[in-house]
C-alpha cells in the first residue's frame, strides 16, 4: 500500500524537493539552541520582514557562521575546548550546533547581529511581480 502525502496530487508538479525537505524537518528533533521567530511590523505596503533570534550565549562572532545554501538559512556554531583550563566542575559544555531554516522563494537575508548572547537575523520578502506569459501553441499535421 502506498502512502499518501500532501504532494501526491497529480496536479502538483515539481514539488518532490519540498516534500523531502518537509520529511527532513519532521525528523530533526534537536532543540538547541532555542530561538524565536517574529514578524516585524513596518509601514503599510512595505515588504514582509521577519527576525530570527537564537540564544547563543558563550559564542563569539568568530564561533558563528550564518550562510544561505540554496533555499535554506544555515546557522552553525563551533566552540573549541580550551585544554589549558582545569575544571573542578563543568556544567557548561563547549558544544557545536547547526540550525537550518527553510526559506520561501524570494526571501532575502538582510543582516545578522550578535548582541548580549543573542544572534538576530533579519529577513524580508519583497512583493513578487505577477508574471503572465502567453504560451504559443504549435500545430503539427
mmCIF file with all atom_site columns, C-alpha atoms in Angstrom:
data_model
loop_
_atom_site.group_PDB
_atom_site.id
_atom_site.type_symbol
_atom_site.label_atom_id
_atom_site.label_alt_id
_atom_site.label_comp_id
_atom_site.label_asym_id
_atom_site.label_entity_id
_atom_site.label_seq_id
_atom_site.pdbx_PDB_ins_code
_atom_site.Cartn_x
_atom_site.Cartn_y
_atom_site.Cartn_z
_atom_site.occupancy
_atom_site.B_iso_or_equiv
_atom_site.pdbx_formal_charge
_atom_site.auth_seq_id
_atom_site.auth_comp_id
_atom_site.auth_asym_id
_atom_site.auth_atom_id
_atom_site.pdbx_PDB_model_num
ATOM 1   C CA . UNK A 1 1   ? 0.000  0.000  0.000   1.00 0.00 ? 1   UNK A CA 1
ATOM 2   C CA . UNK A 1 2   ? 1.462  3.360  -0.972  1.00 0.00 ? 2   UNK A CA 1
ATOM 3   C CA . UNK A 1 3   ? 1.419  6.218  1.479   1.00 0.00 ? 3   UNK A CA 1
ATOM 4   C CA . UNK A 1 4   ? -0.485 9.400  0.661   1.00 0.00 ? 4   UNK A CA 1
ATOM 5   C CA . UNK A 1 5   ? 1.429  12.648 1.059   1.00 0.00 ? 5   UNK A CA 1
ATOM 6   C CA . UNK A 1 6   ? 0.297  16.259 0.729   1.00 0.00 ? 6   UNK A CA 1
ATOM 7   C CA . UNK A 1 7   ? 2.193  16.477 -2.566  1.00 0.00 ? 7   UNK A CA 1
ATOM 8   C CA . UNK A 1 8   ? 0.885  13.249 -4.112  1.00 0.00 ? 8   UNK A CA 1
ATOM 9   C CA . UNK A 1 9   ? -1.758 15.013 -6.197  1.00 0.00 ? 9   UNK A CA 1
ATOM 10  C CA . UNK A 1 10  ? -1.064 14.764 -9.935  1.00 0.00 ? 10  UNK A CA 1
ATOM 11  C CA . UNK A 1 11  ? -1.833 18.494 -10.174 1.00 0.00 ? 11  UNK A CA 1
ATOM 12  C CA . UNK A 1 12  ? 1.219  19.434 -8.055  1.00 0.00 ? 12  UNK A CA 1
ATOM 13  C CA . UNK A 1 13  ? 4.218  19.167 -10.345 1.00 0.00 ? 13  UNK A CA 1
ATOM 14  C CA . UNK A 1 14  ? 7.842  19.643 -9.269  1.00 0.00 ? 14  UNK A CA 1
ATOM 15  C CA . UNK A 1 15  ? 7.232  19.651 -5.504  1.00 0.00 ? 15  UNK A CA 1
ATOM 16  C CA . UNK A 1 16  ? 9.252  16.498 -4.738  1.00 0.00 ? 16  UNK A CA 1
ATOM 17  C CA . UNK A 1 17  ? 12.159 18.547 -3.308  1.00 0.00 ? 17  UNK A CA 1
ATOM 18  C CA . UNK A 1 18  ? 9.716  20.354 -0.989  1.00 0.00 ? 18  UNK A CA 1
ATOM 19  C CA . UNK A 1 19  ? 8.331  17.014 0.173   1.00 0.00 ? 19  UNK A CA 1
ATOM 20  C CA . UNK A 1 20  ? 11.834 15.748 1.006   1.00 0.00 ? 20  UNK A CA 1
ATOM 21  C CA . UNK A 1 21  ? 12.563 18.962 2.917   1.00 0.00 ? 21  UNK A CA 1
ATOM 22  C CA . UNK A 1 22  ? 9.383  18.564 4.973   1.00 0.00 ? 22  UNK A CA 1
ATOM 23  C CA . UNK A 1 23  ? 10.265 14.950 5.780   1.00 0.00 ? 23  UNK A CA 1
ATOM 24  C CA . UNK A 1 24  ? 13.759 16.003 6.888   1.00 0.00 ? 24  UNK A CA 1
ATOM 25  C CA . UNK A 1 25  ? 12.322 18.756 9.098   1.00 0.00 ? 25  UNK A CA 1
ATOM 26  C CA . UNK A 1 26  ? 9.898  16.325 10.720  1.00 0.00 ? 26  UNK A CA 1
ATOM 27  C CA . UNK A 1 27  ? 12.802 14.023 11.650  1.00 0.00 ? 27  UNK A CA 1
ATOM 28  C CA . UNK A 1 28  ? 15.025 16.730 13.170  1.00 0.00 ? 28  UNK A CA 1
ATOM 29  C CA . UNK A 1 29  ? 14.252 16.899 16.865  1.00 0.00 ? 29  UNK A CA 1
ATOM 30  C CA . UNK A 1 30  ? 17.195 18.906 18.210  1.00 0.00 ? 30  UNK A CA 1
ATOM 31  C CA . UNK A 1 31  ? 16.045 21.927 20.182  1.00 0.00 ? 31  UNK A CA 1
ATOM 32  C CA . UNK A 1 32  ? 19.439 23.590 20.689  1.00 0.00 ? 32  UNK A CA 1
ATOM 33  C CA . UNK A 1 33  ? 19.875 26.496 20.509  1.00 0.00 ? 33  UNK A CA 1
ATOM 34  C CA . UNK A 1 34  ? 16.459 27.880 21.398  1.00 0.00 ? 34  UNK A CA 1
ATOM 35  C CA . UNK A 1 35  ? 15.127 30.511 19.007  1.00 0.00 ? 35  UNK A CA 1
ATOM 36  C CA . UNK A 1 36  ? 12.296 32.955 18.336  1.00 0.00 ? 36  UNK A CA 1
ATOM 37  C CA . UNK A 1 37  ? 10.798 33.994 15.017  1.00 0.00 ? 37  UNK A CA 1
ATOM 38  C CA . UNK A 1 38  ? 8.923  37.290 14.965  1.00 0.00 ? 38  UNK A CA 1
ATOM 39  C CA . UNK A 1 39  ? 7.179  39.410 12.371  1.00 0.00 ? 39  UNK A CA 1
ATOM 40  C CA . UNK A 1 40  ? 8.415  42.988 12.326  1.00 0.00 ? 40  UNK A CA 1
ATOM 41  C CA . UNK A 1 41  ? 5.655  45.472 11.681  1.00 0.00 ? 41  UNK A CA 1
ATOM 42  C CA . UNK A 1 42  ? 6.578  48.132 9.192   1.00 0.00 ? 42  UNK A CA 1
ATOM 43  C CA . UNK A 1 43  ? 4.818  50.820 7.283   1.00 0.00 ? 43  UNK A CA 1
ATOM 44  C CA . UNK A 1 44  ? 1.761  49.961 5.206   1.00 0.00 ? 44  UNK A CA 1
ATOM 45  C CA . UNK A 1 45  ? 2.757  48.499 1.851   1.00 0.00 ? 45  UNK A CA 1
ATOM 46  C CA . UNK A 1 46  ? 6.295  47.635 2.962   1.00 0.00 ? 46  UNK A CA 1
ATOM 47  C CA . UNK A 1 47  ? 7.730  44.184 2.323   1.00 0.00 ? 47  UNK A CA 1
ATOM 48  C CA . UNK A 1 48  ? 7.136  41.497 4.938   1.00 0.00 ? 48  UNK A CA 1
ATOM 49  C CA . UNK A 1 49  ? 10.030 41.388 7.422   1.00 0.00 ? 49  UNK A CA 1
ATOM 50  C CA . UNK A 1 50  ? 10.950 38.625 9.838   1.00 0.00 ? 50  UNK A CA 1
ATOM 51  C CA . UNK A 1 51  ? 13.545 38.325 12.587  1.00 0.00 ? 51  UNK A CA 1
ATOM 52  C CA . UNK A 1 52  ? 15.028 35.048 13.807  1.00 0.00 ? 52  UNK A CA 1
ATOM 53  C CA . UNK A 1 53  ? 16.713 35.344 17.217  1.00 0.00 ? 53  UNK A CA 1
ATOM 54  C CA . UNK A 1 54  ? 18.868 32.494 18.531  1.00 0.00 ? 54  UNK A CA 1
ATOM 55  C CA . UNK A 1 55  ? 20.163 32.232 22.101  1.00 0.00 ? 55  UNK A CA 1
ATOM 56  C CA . UNK A 1 56  ? 23.902 31.664 21.598  1.00 0.00 ? 56  UNK A CA 1
ATOM 57  C CA . UNK A 1 57  ? 25.354 32.638 24.981  1.00 0.00 ? 57  UNK A CA 1
ATOM 58  C CA . UNK A 1 58  ? 29.069 31.849 25.172  1.00 0.00 ? 58  UNK A CA 1
ATOM 59  C CA . UNK A 1 59  ? 29.611 32.011 21.406  1.00 0.00 ? 59  UNK A CA 1
ATOM 60  C CA . UNK A 1 60  ? 31.774 34.785 19.982  1.00 0.00 ? 60  UNK A CA 1
ATOM 61  C CA . UNK A 1 61  ? 31.359 36.234 16.499  1.00 0.00 ? 61  UNK A CA 1
ATOM 62  C CA . UNK A 1 62  ? 34.188 34.056 15.159  1.00 0.00 ? 62  UNK A CA 1
ATOM 63  C CA . UNK A 1 63  ? 32.460 30.929 16.556  1.00 0.00 ? 63  UNK A CA 1
ATOM 64  C CA . UNK A 1 64  ? 29.307 31.554 14.488  1.00 0.00 ? 64  UNK A CA 1
ATOM 65  C CA . UNK A 1 65  ? 28.655 31.113 10.779  1.00 0.00 ? 65  UNK A CA 1
ATOM 66  C CA . UNK A 1 66  ? 25.472 32.261 9.004   1.00 0.00 ? 66  UNK A CA 1
ATOM 67  C CA . UNK A 1 67  ? 25.048 31.158 5.381   1.00 0.00 ? 67  UNK A CA 1
ATOM 68  C CA . UNK A 1 68  ? 22.367 30.613 2.788   1.00 0.00 ? 68  UNK A CA 1
ATOM 69  C CA . UNK A 1 69  ? 22.554 27.355 0.872   1.00 0.00 ? 69  UNK A CA 1
ATOM 70  C CA . UNK A 1 70  ? 20.008 27.072 -1.925  1.00 0.00 ? 70  UNK A CA 1
ATOM 71  C CA . UNK A 1 71  ? 16.669 27.695 -0.148  1.00 0.00 ? 71  UNK A CA 1
ATOM 72  C CA . UNK A 1 72  ? 17.980 27.278 3.409   1.00 0.00 ? 72  UNK A CA 1
ATOM 73  C CA . UNK A 1 73  ? 19.353 29.619 6.024   1.00 0.00 ? 73  UNK A CA 1
ATOM 74  C CA . UNK A 1 74  ? 22.014 27.668 7.954   1.00 0.00 ? 74  UNK A CA 1
ATOM 75  C CA . UNK A 1 75  ? 23.386 28.865 11.304  1.00 0.00 ? 75  UNK A CA 1
ATOM 76  C CA . UNK A 1 76  ? 26.384 26.972 12.672  1.00 0.00 ? 76  UNK A CA 1
ATOM 77  C CA . UNK A 1 77  ? 28.163 27.390 15.972  1.00 0.00 ? 77  UNK A CA 1
ATOM 78  C CA . UNK A 1 78  ? 31.543 25.883 16.858  1.00 0.00 ? 78  UNK A CA 1
ATOM 79  C CA . UNK A 1 79  ? 33.271 26.324 20.182  1.00 0.00 ? 79  UNK A CA 1
ATOM 80  C CA . UNK A 1 80  ? 36.719 24.992 20.858  1.00 0.00 ? 80  UNK A CA 1
ATOM 81  C CA . UNK A 1 81  ? 37.545 23.254 24.109  1.00 0.00 ? 81  UNK A CA 1
ATOM 82  C CA . UNK A 1 82  ? 40.251 25.130 25.995  1.00 0.00 ? 82  UNK A CA 1
ATOM 83  C CA . UNK A 1 83  ? 42.701 22.473 27.175  1.00 0.00 ? 83  UNK A CA 1
ATOM 84  C CA . UNK A 1 84  ? 44.719 24.749 29.470  1.00 0.00 ? 84  UNK A CA 1
ATOM 85  C CA . UNK A 1 85  ? 41.852 25.034 31.958  1.00 0.00 ? 85  UNK A CA 1
ATOM 86  C CA . UNK A 1 86  ? 41.390 22.588 34.809  1.00 0.00 ? 86  UNK A CA 1
ATOM 87  C CA . UNK A 1 87  ? 37.729 22.330 35.795  1.00 0.00 ? 87  UNK A CA 1
ATOM 88  C CA . UNK A 1 88  ? 36.614 21.252 39.259  1.00 0.00 ? 88  UNK A CA 1
ATOM 89  C CA . UNK A 1 89  ? 33.046 21.162 37.947  1.00 0.00 ? 89  UNK A CA 1
ATOM 90  C CA . UNK A 1 90  ? 31.976 21.588 34.342  1.00 0.00 ? 90  UNK A CA 1
ATOM 91  C CA . UNK A 1 91  ? 28.313 22.357 33.800  1.00 0.00 ? 91  UNK A CA 1
ATOM 92  C CA . UNK A 1 92  ? 28.738 24.460 30.656  1.00 0.00 ? 92  UNK A CA 1
ATOM 93  C CA . UNK A 1 93  ? 29.848 22.326 27.769  1.00 0.00 ? 93  UNK A CA 1
ATOM 94  C CA . UNK A 1 94  ? 31.597 23.626 24.667  1.00 0.00 ? 94  UNK A CA 1
ATOM 95  C CA . UNK A 1 95  ? 29.206 22.346 22.039  1.00 0.00 ? 95  UNK A CA 1
ATOM 96  C CA . UNK A 1 96  ? 28.520 22.683 18.370  1.00 0.00 ? 96  UNK A CA 1
ATOM 97  C CA . UNK A 1 97  ? 25.206 23.190 16.645  1.00 0.00 ? 97  UNK A CA 1
ATOM 98  C CA . UNK A 1 98  ? 23.652 23.583 13.245  1.00 0.00 ? 98  UNK A CA 1
ATOM 99  C CA . UNK A 1 99  ? 20.179 25.066 12.863  1.00 0.00 ? 99  UNK A CA 1
ATOM 100 C CA . UNK A 1 100 ? 18.509 25.167 9.425   1.00 0.00 ? 100 UNK A CA 1
ATOM 101 C CA . UNK A 1 101 ? 15.538 27.260 8.366   1.00 0.00 ? 101 UNK A CA 1
ATOM 102 C CA . UNK A 1 102 ? 13.858 26.625 5.016   1.00 0.00 ? 102 UNK A CA 1
ATOM 103 C CA . UNK A 1 103 ? 13.302 29.893 3.141   1.00 0.00 ? 103 UNK A CA 1
ATOM 104 C CA . UNK A 1 104 ? 10.434 30.512 0.759   1.00 0.00 ? 104 UNK A CA 1
ATOM 105 C CA . UNK A 1 105 ? 11.254 31.691 -2.736  1.00 0.00 ? 105 UNK A CA 1
ATOM 106 C CA . UNK A 1 106 ? 12.233 35.342 -2.751  1.00 0.00 ? 106 UNK A CA 1
ATOM 107 C CA . UNK A 1 107 ? 13.249 35.532 0.932   1.00 0.00 ? 107 UNK A CA 1
ATOM 108 C CA . UNK A 1 108 ? 16.413 37.594 1.483   1.00 0.00 ? 108 UNK A CA 1
ATOM 109 C CA . UNK A 1 109 ? 18.719 37.806 4.480   1.00 0.00 ? 109 UNK A CA 1
ATOM 110 C CA . UNK A 1 110 ? 19.242 41.490 5.278   1.00 0.00 ? 110 UNK A CA 1
ATOM 111 C CA . UNK A 1 111 ? 21.570 41.423 8.287   1.00 0.00 ? 111 UNK A CA 1
ATOM 112 C CA . UNK A 1 112 ? 22.842 39.411 11.257  1.00 0.00 ? 112 UNK A CA 1
ATOM 113 C CA . UNK A 1 113 ? 23.771 40.936 14.606  1.00 0.00 ? 113 UNK A CA 1
ATOM 114 C CA . UNK A 1 114 ? 25.220 39.411 17.795  1.00 0.00 ? 114 UNK A CA 1
ATOM 115 C CA . UNK A 1 115 ? 24.340 41.295 20.980  1.00 0.00 ? 115 UNK A CA 1
ATOM 116 C CA . UNK A 1 116 ? 24.169 40.141 24.614  1.00 0.00 ? 116 UNK A CA 1
ATOM 117 C CA . UNK A 1 117 ? 24.312 36.453 23.681  1.00 0.00 ? 117 UNK A CA 1
ATOM 118 C CA . UNK A 1 118 ? 21.513 36.733 21.122  1.00 0.00 ? 118 UNK A CA 1
ATOM 119 C CA . UNK A 1 119 ? 22.072 36.327 17.393  1.00 0.00 ? 119 UNK A CA 1
ATOM 120 C CA . UNK A 1 120 ? 19.409 38.215 15.417  1.00 0.00 ? 120 UNK A CA 1
ATOM 121 C CA . UNK A 1 121 ? 18.962 37.590 11.701  1.00 0.00 ? 121 UNK A CA 1
ATOM 122 C CA . UNK A 1 122 ? 16.649 39.897 9.741   1.00 0.00 ? 122 UNK A CA 1
ATOM 123 C CA . UNK A 1 123 ? 14.910 38.704 6.587   1.00 0.00 ? 123 UNK A CA 1
ATOM 124 C CA . UNK A 1 124 ? 12.453 40.171 4.141   1.00 0.00 ? 124 UNK A CA 1
ATOM 125 C CA . UNK A 1 125 ? 10.390 39.073 1.198   1.00 0.00 ? 125 UNK A CA 1
ATOM 126 C CA . UNK A 1 126 ? 9.736  41.756 -1.377  1.00 0.00 ? 126 UNK A CA 1
ATOM 127 C CA . UNK A 1 127 ? 6.415  41.587 -3.195  1.00 0.00 ? 127 UNK A CA 1
ATOM 128 C CA . UNK A 1 128 ? 6.794  39.270 -6.147  1.00 0.00 ? 128 UNK A CA 1
ATOM 129 C CA . UNK A 1 129 ? 5.865  40.565 -9.561  1.00 0.00 ? 129 UNK A CA 1
ATOM 130 C CA . UNK A 1 130 ? 2.923  38.835 -11.144 1.00 0.00 ? 130 UNK A CA 1
ATOM 131 C CA . UNK A 1 131 ? 4.130  37.316 -14.370 1.00 0.00 ? 131 UNK A CA 1
ATOM 132 C CA . UNK A 1 132 ? 1.660  36.297 -17.024 1.00 0.00 ? 132 UNK A CA 1
ATOM 133 C CA . UNK A 1 133 ? 3.193  34.741 -20.085 1.00 0.00 ? 133 UNK A CA 1
ATOM 134 C CA . UNK A 1 134 ? 1.335  33.581 -23.154 1.00 0.00 ? 134 UNK A CA 1
ATOM 135 C CA . UNK A 1 135 ? 2.393  30.157 -24.398 1.00 0.00 ? 135 UNK A CA 1
ATOM 136 C CA . UNK A 1 136 ? 2.148  29.707 -28.155 1.00 0.00 ? 136 UNK A CA 1
ATOM 137 C CA . UNK A 1 137 ? 0.518  26.502 -29.318 1.00 0.00 ? 137 UNK A CA 1
ATOM 138 C CA . UNK A 1 138 ? 2.111  24.869 -32.313 1.00 0.00 ? 138 UNK A CA 1
ATOM 139 C CA . UNK A 1 139 ? 0.023  22.754 -34.665 1.00 0.00 ? 139 UNK A CA 1
ATOM 140 C CA . UNK A 1 140 ? 1.576  19.705 -36.293 1.00 0.00 ? 140 UNK A CA 1
ATOM 141 C CA . UNK A 1 141 ? -0.029 17.913 -39.227 1.00 0.00 ? 141 UNK A CA 1
#
